[in-house]
Short mmCIF file of C-alpha atoms and ligand atoms in Angstrom, two decimals:
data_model
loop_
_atom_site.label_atom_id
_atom_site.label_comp_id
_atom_site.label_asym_id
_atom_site.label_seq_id
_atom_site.Cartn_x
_atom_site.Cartn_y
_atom_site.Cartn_z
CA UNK A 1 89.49 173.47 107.30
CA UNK A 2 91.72 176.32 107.32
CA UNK A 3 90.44 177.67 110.65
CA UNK A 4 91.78 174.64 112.56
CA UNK A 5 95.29 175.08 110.98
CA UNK A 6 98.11 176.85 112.88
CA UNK A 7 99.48 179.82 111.47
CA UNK A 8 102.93 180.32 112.70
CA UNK A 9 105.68 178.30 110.93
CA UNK A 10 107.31 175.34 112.62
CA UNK A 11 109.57 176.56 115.54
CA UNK A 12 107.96 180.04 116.58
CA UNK A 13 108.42 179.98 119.82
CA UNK A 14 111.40 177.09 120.59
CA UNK A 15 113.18 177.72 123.50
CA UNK A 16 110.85 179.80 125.01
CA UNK A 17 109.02 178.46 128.37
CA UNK A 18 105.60 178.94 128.53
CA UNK A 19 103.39 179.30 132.35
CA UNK A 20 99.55 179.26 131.37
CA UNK A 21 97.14 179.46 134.91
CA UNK A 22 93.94 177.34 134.10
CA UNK A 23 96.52 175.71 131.39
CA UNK A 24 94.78 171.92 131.99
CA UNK A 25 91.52 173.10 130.58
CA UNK A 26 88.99 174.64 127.88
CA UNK A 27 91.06 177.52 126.13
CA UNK A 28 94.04 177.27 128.05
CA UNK A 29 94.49 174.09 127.13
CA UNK A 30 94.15 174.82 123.19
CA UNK A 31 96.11 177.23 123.29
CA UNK A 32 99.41 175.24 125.41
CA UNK A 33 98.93 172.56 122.67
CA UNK A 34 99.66 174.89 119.91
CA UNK A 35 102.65 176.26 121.69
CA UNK A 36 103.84 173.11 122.44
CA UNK A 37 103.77 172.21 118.67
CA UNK A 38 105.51 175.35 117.98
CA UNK A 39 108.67 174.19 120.01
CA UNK A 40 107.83 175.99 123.56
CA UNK A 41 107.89 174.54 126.70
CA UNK A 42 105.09 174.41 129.25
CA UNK A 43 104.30 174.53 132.81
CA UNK A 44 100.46 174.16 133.36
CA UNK A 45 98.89 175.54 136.48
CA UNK A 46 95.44 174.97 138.00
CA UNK A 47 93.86 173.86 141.05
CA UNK A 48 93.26 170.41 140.15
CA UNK A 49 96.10 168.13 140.49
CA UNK A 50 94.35 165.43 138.43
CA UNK A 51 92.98 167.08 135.42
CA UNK A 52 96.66 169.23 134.91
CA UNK A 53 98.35 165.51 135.30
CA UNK A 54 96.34 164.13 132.41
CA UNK A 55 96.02 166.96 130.16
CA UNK A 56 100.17 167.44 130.25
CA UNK A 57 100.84 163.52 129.07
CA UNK A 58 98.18 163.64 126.58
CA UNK A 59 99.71 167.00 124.98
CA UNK A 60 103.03 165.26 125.38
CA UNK A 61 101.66 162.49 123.50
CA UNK A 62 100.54 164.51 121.00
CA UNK A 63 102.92 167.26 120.60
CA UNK A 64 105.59 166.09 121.98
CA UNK A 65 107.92 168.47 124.15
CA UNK A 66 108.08 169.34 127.66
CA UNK A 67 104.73 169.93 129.82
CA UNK A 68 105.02 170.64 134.05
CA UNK A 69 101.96 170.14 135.62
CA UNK A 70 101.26 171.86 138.90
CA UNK A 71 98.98 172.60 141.13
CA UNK A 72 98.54 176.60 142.47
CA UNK A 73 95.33 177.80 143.83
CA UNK A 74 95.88 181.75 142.08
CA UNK A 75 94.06 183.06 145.31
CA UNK A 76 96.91 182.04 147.74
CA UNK A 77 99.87 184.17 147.41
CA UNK A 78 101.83 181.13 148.99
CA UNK A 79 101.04 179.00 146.80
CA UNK A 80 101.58 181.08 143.57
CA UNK A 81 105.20 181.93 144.85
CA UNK A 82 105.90 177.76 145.63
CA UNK A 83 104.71 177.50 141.72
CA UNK A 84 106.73 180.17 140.43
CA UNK A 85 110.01 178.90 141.90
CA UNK A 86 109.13 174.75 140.99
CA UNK A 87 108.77 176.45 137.43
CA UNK A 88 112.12 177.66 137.36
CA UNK A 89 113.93 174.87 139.48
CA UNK A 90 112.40 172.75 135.83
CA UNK A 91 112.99 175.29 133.24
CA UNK A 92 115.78 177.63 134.88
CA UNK A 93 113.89 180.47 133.93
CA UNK A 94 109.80 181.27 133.02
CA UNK A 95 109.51 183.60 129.38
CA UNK A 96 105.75 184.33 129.01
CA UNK A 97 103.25 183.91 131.28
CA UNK A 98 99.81 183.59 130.27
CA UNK A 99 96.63 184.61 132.86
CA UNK A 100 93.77 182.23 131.73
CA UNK A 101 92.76 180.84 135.04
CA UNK A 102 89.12 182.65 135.82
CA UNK A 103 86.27 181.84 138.00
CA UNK A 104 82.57 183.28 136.36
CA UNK A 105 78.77 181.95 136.37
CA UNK A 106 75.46 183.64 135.68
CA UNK A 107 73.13 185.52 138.55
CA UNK A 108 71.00 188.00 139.39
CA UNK A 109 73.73 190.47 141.03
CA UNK A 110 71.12 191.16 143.85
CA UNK A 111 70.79 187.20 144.76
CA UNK A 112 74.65 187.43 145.35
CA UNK A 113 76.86 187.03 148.35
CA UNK A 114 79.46 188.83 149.37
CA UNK A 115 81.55 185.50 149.42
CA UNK A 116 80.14 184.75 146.03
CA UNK A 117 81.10 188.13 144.60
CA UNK A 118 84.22 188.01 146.20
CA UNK A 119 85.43 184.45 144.98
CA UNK A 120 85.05 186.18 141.61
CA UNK A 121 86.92 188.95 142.24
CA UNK A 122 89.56 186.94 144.23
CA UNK A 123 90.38 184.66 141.30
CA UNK A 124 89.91 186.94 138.23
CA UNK A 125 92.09 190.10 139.57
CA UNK A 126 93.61 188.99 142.53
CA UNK A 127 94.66 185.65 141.10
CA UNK A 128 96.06 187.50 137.69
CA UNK A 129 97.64 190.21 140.06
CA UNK A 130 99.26 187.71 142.10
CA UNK A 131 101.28 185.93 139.51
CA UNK A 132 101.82 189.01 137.85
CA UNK A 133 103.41 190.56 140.57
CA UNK A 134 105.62 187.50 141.45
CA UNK A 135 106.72 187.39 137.94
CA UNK A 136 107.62 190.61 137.14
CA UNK A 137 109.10 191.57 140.58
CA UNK A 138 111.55 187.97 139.50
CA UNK A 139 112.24 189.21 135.86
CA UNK A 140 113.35 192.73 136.73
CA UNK A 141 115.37 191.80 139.23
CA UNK A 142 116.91 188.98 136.92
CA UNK A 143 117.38 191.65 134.53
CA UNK A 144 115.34 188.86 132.01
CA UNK A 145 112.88 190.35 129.53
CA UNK A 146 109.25 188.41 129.77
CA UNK A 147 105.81 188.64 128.24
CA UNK A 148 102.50 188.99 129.70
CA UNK A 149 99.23 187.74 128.00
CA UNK A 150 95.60 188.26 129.52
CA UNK A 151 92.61 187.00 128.90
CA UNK A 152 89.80 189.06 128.96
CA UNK A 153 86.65 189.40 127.84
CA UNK A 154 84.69 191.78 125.69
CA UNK A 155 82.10 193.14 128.71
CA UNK A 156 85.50 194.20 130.82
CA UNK A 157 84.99 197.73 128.27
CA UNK A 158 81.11 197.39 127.61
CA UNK A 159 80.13 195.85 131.02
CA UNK A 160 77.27 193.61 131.23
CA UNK A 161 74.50 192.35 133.70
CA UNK A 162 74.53 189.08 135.26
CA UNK A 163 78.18 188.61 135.21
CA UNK A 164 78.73 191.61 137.43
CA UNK A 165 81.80 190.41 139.02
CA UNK A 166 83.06 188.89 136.81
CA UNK A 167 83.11 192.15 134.28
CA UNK A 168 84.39 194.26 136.98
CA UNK A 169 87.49 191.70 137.86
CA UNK A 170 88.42 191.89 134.25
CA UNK A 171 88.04 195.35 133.80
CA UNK A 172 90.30 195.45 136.53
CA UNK A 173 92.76 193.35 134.58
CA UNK A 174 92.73 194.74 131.29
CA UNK A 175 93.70 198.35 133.31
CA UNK A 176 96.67 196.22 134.84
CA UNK A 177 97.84 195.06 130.93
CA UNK A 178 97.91 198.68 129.67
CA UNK A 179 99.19 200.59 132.72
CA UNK A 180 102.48 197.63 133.03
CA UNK A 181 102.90 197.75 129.39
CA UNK A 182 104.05 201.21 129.67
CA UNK A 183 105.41 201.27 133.17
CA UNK A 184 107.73 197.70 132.77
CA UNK A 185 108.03 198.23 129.55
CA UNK A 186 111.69 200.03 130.28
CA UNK A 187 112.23 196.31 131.68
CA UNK A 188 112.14 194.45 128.54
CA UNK A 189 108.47 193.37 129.83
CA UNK A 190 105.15 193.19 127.06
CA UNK A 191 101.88 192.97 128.36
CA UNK A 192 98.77 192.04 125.98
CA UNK A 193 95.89 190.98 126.26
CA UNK A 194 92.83 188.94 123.84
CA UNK A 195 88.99 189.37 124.28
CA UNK A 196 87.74 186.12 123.38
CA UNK A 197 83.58 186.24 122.25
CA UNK A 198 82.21 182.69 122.90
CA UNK A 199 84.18 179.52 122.63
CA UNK A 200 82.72 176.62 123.32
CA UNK A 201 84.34 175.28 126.38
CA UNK A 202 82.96 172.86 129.06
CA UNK A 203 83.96 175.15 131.87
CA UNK A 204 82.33 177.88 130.62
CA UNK A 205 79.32 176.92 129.21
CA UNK A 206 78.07 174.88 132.17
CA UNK A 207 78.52 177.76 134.37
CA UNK A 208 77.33 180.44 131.94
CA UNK A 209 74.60 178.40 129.59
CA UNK A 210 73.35 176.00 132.37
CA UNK A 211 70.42 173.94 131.88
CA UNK A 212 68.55 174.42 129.06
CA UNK A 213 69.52 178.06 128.42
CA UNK A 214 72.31 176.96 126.24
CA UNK A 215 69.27 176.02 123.81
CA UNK A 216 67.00 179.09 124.74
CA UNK A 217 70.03 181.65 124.17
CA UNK A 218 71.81 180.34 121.08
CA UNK A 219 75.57 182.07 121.47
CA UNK A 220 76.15 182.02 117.46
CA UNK A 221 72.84 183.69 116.83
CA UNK A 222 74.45 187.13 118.72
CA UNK A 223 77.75 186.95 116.52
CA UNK A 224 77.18 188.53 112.99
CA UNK A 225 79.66 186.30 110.93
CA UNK A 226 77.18 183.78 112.50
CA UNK A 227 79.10 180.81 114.07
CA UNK A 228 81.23 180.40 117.67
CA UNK A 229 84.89 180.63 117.67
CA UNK A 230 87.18 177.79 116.99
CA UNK A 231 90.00 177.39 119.14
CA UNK A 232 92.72 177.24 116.60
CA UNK A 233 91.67 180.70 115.77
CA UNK A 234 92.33 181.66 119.06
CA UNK A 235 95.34 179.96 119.51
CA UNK A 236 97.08 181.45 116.46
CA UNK A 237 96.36 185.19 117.84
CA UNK A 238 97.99 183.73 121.39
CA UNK A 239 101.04 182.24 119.82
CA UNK A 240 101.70 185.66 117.79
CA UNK A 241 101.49 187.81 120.87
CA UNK A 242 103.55 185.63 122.61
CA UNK A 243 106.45 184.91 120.02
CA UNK A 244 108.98 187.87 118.71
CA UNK A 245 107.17 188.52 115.88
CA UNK A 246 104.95 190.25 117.72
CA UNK A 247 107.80 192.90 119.91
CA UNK A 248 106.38 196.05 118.49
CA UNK A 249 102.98 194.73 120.25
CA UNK A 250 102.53 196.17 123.70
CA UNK A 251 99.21 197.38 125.42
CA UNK A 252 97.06 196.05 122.71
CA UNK A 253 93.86 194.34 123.41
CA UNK A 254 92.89 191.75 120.15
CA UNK A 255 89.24 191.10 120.13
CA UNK A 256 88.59 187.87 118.51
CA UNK A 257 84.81 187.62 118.54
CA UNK A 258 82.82 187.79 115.05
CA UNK A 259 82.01 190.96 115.28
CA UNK A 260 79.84 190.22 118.81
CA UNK A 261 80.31 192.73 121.05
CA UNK A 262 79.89 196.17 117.86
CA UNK A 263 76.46 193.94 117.55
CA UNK A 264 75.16 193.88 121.46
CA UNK A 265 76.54 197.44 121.89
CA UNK A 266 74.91 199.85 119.07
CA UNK A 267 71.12 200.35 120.46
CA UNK A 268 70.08 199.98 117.52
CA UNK A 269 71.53 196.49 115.92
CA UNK A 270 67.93 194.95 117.11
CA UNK A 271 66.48 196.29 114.06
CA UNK A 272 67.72 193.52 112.14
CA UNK A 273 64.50 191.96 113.67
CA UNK A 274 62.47 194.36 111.04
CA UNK A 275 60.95 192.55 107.77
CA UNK A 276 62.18 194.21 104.57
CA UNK A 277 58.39 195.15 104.02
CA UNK A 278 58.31 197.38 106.89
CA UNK A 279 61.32 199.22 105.62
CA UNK A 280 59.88 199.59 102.65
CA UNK A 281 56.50 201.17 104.02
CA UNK A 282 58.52 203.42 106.06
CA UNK A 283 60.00 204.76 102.77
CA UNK A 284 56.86 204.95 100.95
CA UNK A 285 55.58 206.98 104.51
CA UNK A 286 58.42 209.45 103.35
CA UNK A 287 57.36 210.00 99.68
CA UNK A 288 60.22 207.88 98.11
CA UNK A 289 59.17 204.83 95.53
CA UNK A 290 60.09 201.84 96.06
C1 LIG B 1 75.44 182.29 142.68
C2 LIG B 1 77.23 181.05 143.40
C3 LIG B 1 77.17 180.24 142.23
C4 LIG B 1 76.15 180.52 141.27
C5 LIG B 1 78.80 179.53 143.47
N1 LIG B 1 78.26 180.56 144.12
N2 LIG B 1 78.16 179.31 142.30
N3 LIG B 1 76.39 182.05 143.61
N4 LIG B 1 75.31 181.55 141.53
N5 LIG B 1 76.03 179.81 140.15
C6 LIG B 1 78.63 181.08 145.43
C7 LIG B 1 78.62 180.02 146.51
O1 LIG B 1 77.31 179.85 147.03
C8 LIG B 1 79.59 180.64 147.55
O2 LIG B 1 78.98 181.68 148.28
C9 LIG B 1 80.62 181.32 146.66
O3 LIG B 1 79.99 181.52 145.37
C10 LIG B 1 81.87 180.46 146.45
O4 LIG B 1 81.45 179.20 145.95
P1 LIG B 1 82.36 177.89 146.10
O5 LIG B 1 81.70 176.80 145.33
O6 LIG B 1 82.67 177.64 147.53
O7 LIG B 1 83.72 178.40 145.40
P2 LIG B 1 84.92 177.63 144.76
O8 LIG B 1 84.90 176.16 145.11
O9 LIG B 1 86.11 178.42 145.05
O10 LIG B 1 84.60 177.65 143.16
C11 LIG B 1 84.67 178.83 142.41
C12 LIG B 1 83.56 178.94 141.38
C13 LIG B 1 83.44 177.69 140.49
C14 LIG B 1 83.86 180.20 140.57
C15 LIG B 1 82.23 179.14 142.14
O11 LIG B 1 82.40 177.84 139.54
C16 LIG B 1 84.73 177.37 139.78
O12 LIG B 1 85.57 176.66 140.34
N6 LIG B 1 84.93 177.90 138.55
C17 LIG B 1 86.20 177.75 137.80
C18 LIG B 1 86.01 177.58 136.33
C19 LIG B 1 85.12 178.60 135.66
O13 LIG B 1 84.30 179.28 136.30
N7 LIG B 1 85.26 178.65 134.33
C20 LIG B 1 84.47 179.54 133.52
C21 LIG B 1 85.29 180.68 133.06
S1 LIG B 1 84.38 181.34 131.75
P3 LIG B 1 78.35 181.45 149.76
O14 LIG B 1 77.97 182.80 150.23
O15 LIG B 1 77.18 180.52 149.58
O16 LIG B 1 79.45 180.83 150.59
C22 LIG B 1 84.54 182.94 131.61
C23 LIG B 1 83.86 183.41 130.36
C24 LIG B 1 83.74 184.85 130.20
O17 LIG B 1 85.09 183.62 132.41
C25 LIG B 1 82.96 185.37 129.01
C26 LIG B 1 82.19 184.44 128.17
C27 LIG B 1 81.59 185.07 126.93
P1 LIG B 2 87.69 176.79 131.88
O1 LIG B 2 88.07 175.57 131.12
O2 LIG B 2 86.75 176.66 133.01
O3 LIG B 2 89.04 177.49 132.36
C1 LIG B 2 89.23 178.08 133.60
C2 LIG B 2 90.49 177.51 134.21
O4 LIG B 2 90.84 178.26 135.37
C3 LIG B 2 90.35 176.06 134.64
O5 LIG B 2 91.43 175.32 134.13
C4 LIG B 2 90.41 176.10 136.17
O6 LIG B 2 91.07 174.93 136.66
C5 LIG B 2 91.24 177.36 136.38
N1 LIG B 2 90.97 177.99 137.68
C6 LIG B 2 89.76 178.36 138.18
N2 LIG B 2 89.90 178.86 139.42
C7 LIG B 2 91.23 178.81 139.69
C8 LIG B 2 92.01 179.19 140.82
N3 LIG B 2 91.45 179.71 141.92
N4 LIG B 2 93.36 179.02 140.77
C9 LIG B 2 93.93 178.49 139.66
N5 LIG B 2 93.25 178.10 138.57
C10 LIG B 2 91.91 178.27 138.59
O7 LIG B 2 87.04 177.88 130.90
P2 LIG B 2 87.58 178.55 129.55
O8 LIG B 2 86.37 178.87 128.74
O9 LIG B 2 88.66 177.74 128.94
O10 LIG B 2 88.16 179.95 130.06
C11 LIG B 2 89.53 180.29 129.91
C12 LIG B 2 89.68 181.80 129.89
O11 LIG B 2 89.01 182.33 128.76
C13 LIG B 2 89.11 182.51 131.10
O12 LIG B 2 89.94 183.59 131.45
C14 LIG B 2 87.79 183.03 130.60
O13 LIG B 2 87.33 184.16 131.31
C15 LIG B 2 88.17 183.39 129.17
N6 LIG B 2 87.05 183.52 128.25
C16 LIG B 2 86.40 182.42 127.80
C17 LIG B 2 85.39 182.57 126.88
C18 LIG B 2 84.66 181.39 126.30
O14 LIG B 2 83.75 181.59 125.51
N7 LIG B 2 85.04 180.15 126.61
C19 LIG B 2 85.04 183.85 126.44
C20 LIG B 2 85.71 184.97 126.93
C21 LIG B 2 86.73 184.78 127.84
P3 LIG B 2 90.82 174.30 138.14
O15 LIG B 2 89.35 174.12 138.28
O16 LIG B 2 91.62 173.03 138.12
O17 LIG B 2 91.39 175.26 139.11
#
């Protein structure tokens, strides 16, 4: 199937060594695999020791290549400065880093917490911020060129309920990608960013379809090409915008998403929901034969 193929030839991105935050997992997992079959090396970051340990021999396994696990809580500077320089005492130096790690479940924004809220916030823009900062502050002051890549979602432009924090945190980071792209960009430093629709992922849909809603609210029924994302597809538009081929490419957002997000925004896309019979009486109403 040719949306589980990769679609950068062999050796895109060797020598280049890869950081992804939330890299043992879901997406960011998908997407380290592919770079790691396209000749990069990784460092994987994440809170759990455990999962990062096991998820970096079984893409060695696999792919082959050079994974680092380690573990970084993205909410403690501290801790994201100890895994920037165990990245480089491996690798000498860190080329693209890729902010995946995010925190995010469903609720009624009144029932929330200012913790809750704020655990949100803390690891979607603080935690992106945070190894942002350390970084670029390291590259320009290496005088090495590097790449930022972002993910986002779709609601950090359109907003949307019950994910309040969450849309506001990556709001927040999306504004980061563009402004850097032009202010480091005098540094030899891209920033990017993709707006994944849904993926299936285990991380996200327990926390955003729990229960039985994952049957109730169907995610491929919202996306007009009809299906949910594979994450090859994804992975192809991630190795792009981090390889060379794509150094003309710098405050771009890529929405990868069927089509989902044009859908849920026009106010009037619910009108699919109209039989063709009532569209025809409405034309008769107007004098025209149908
Ligand atoms: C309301 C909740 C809650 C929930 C936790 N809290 N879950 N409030 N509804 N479902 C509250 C807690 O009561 C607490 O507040 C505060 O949030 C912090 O909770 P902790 O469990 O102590 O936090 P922590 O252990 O740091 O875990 C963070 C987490 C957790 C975000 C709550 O879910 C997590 O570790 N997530 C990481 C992975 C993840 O979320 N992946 C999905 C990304 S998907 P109080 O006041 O009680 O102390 C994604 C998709 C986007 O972003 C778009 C899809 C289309
Ligand atoms: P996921 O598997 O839950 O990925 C989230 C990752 O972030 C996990 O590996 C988690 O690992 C890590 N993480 C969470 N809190 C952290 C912290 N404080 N410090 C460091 N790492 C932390 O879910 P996913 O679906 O693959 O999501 C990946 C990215 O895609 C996220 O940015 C998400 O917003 C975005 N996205 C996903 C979808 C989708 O449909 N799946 C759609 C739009 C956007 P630990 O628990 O070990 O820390």
């Amino acid at each position: 199937m040719i949306l589980a193929e990769g679609m950068l030839k062999a050796g895109s991105l060797t020598g280049k060594n890869i950081l992804i935050t939330g890299g043992g997992t879901g997406l960011g997992k998908s997407m380290g695999r592919y770079f790691l079959e396209l000749g990069a090396n990784l460092v994987i970051t994440s809170r759990k020791l455990d999962v990062l340990e096991q998820s970096a021999q079984e893409m060695m396994d696999e792919m082959g290549g050079q994974v680092l696990p380690l573990s970084c809580d993205v909410r403690s500077i501290e801790e994201v400065e100890r895994m920037w320089e165990d990245a480089k005492g491996r690798f000498g130096h860190i080329d693209v880093v890729l902010n995946n790690a995010a925190g995010n479940f469903i609720s009624p924004t009144e029932r929330l917490s200012t913790h809750a809220f704020n655990t949100i916030l803390d690891i979607v823009l603080k935690g992106t911020s945070q190894v942002t900062l350390t970084a670029g502050k390291d590259w320009i002051a290496q005088k090495q060129k590097g790449t930022f890549l972002n993910i986002v979602t779709t609601y950090a432009w359109t907003g949307s309920g019950y994910v309040v924090p969450s849309a506001a945190a990556k709001a927040g980071v999306l504004a980061m990608t563009r402004s850097l792209a032009v202010e480091w960009a005098k540094y030899g430093i891209r920033s990017n960013a993709i707006a994944p629709g849904p993926f299936p992922t285990d991380g996200a849909w327990s926390r955003l379809l729990p229960g039985d809603l994952v049957k109730k609210f169907d995610p491929a029924k919202k996306v007009p090409v009809g299906r949910v994302g594979e994450h090859q597809e994804l992975a192809n538009i991630a190795a792009y915008l981090v390889s060379d081929y794509s150094s003309f490419v710098n405050g771009e957002v890529i929405t990868i998403d069927g089509g989902e997000w044009l859908k849920g925004a026009g106010e009037f896309n619910n009108l699919d929901q109209v039989p063709q019979e009532m569209w025809d009486m409405l034309e008769a109403s107007r004098g025209k034969k149908v």
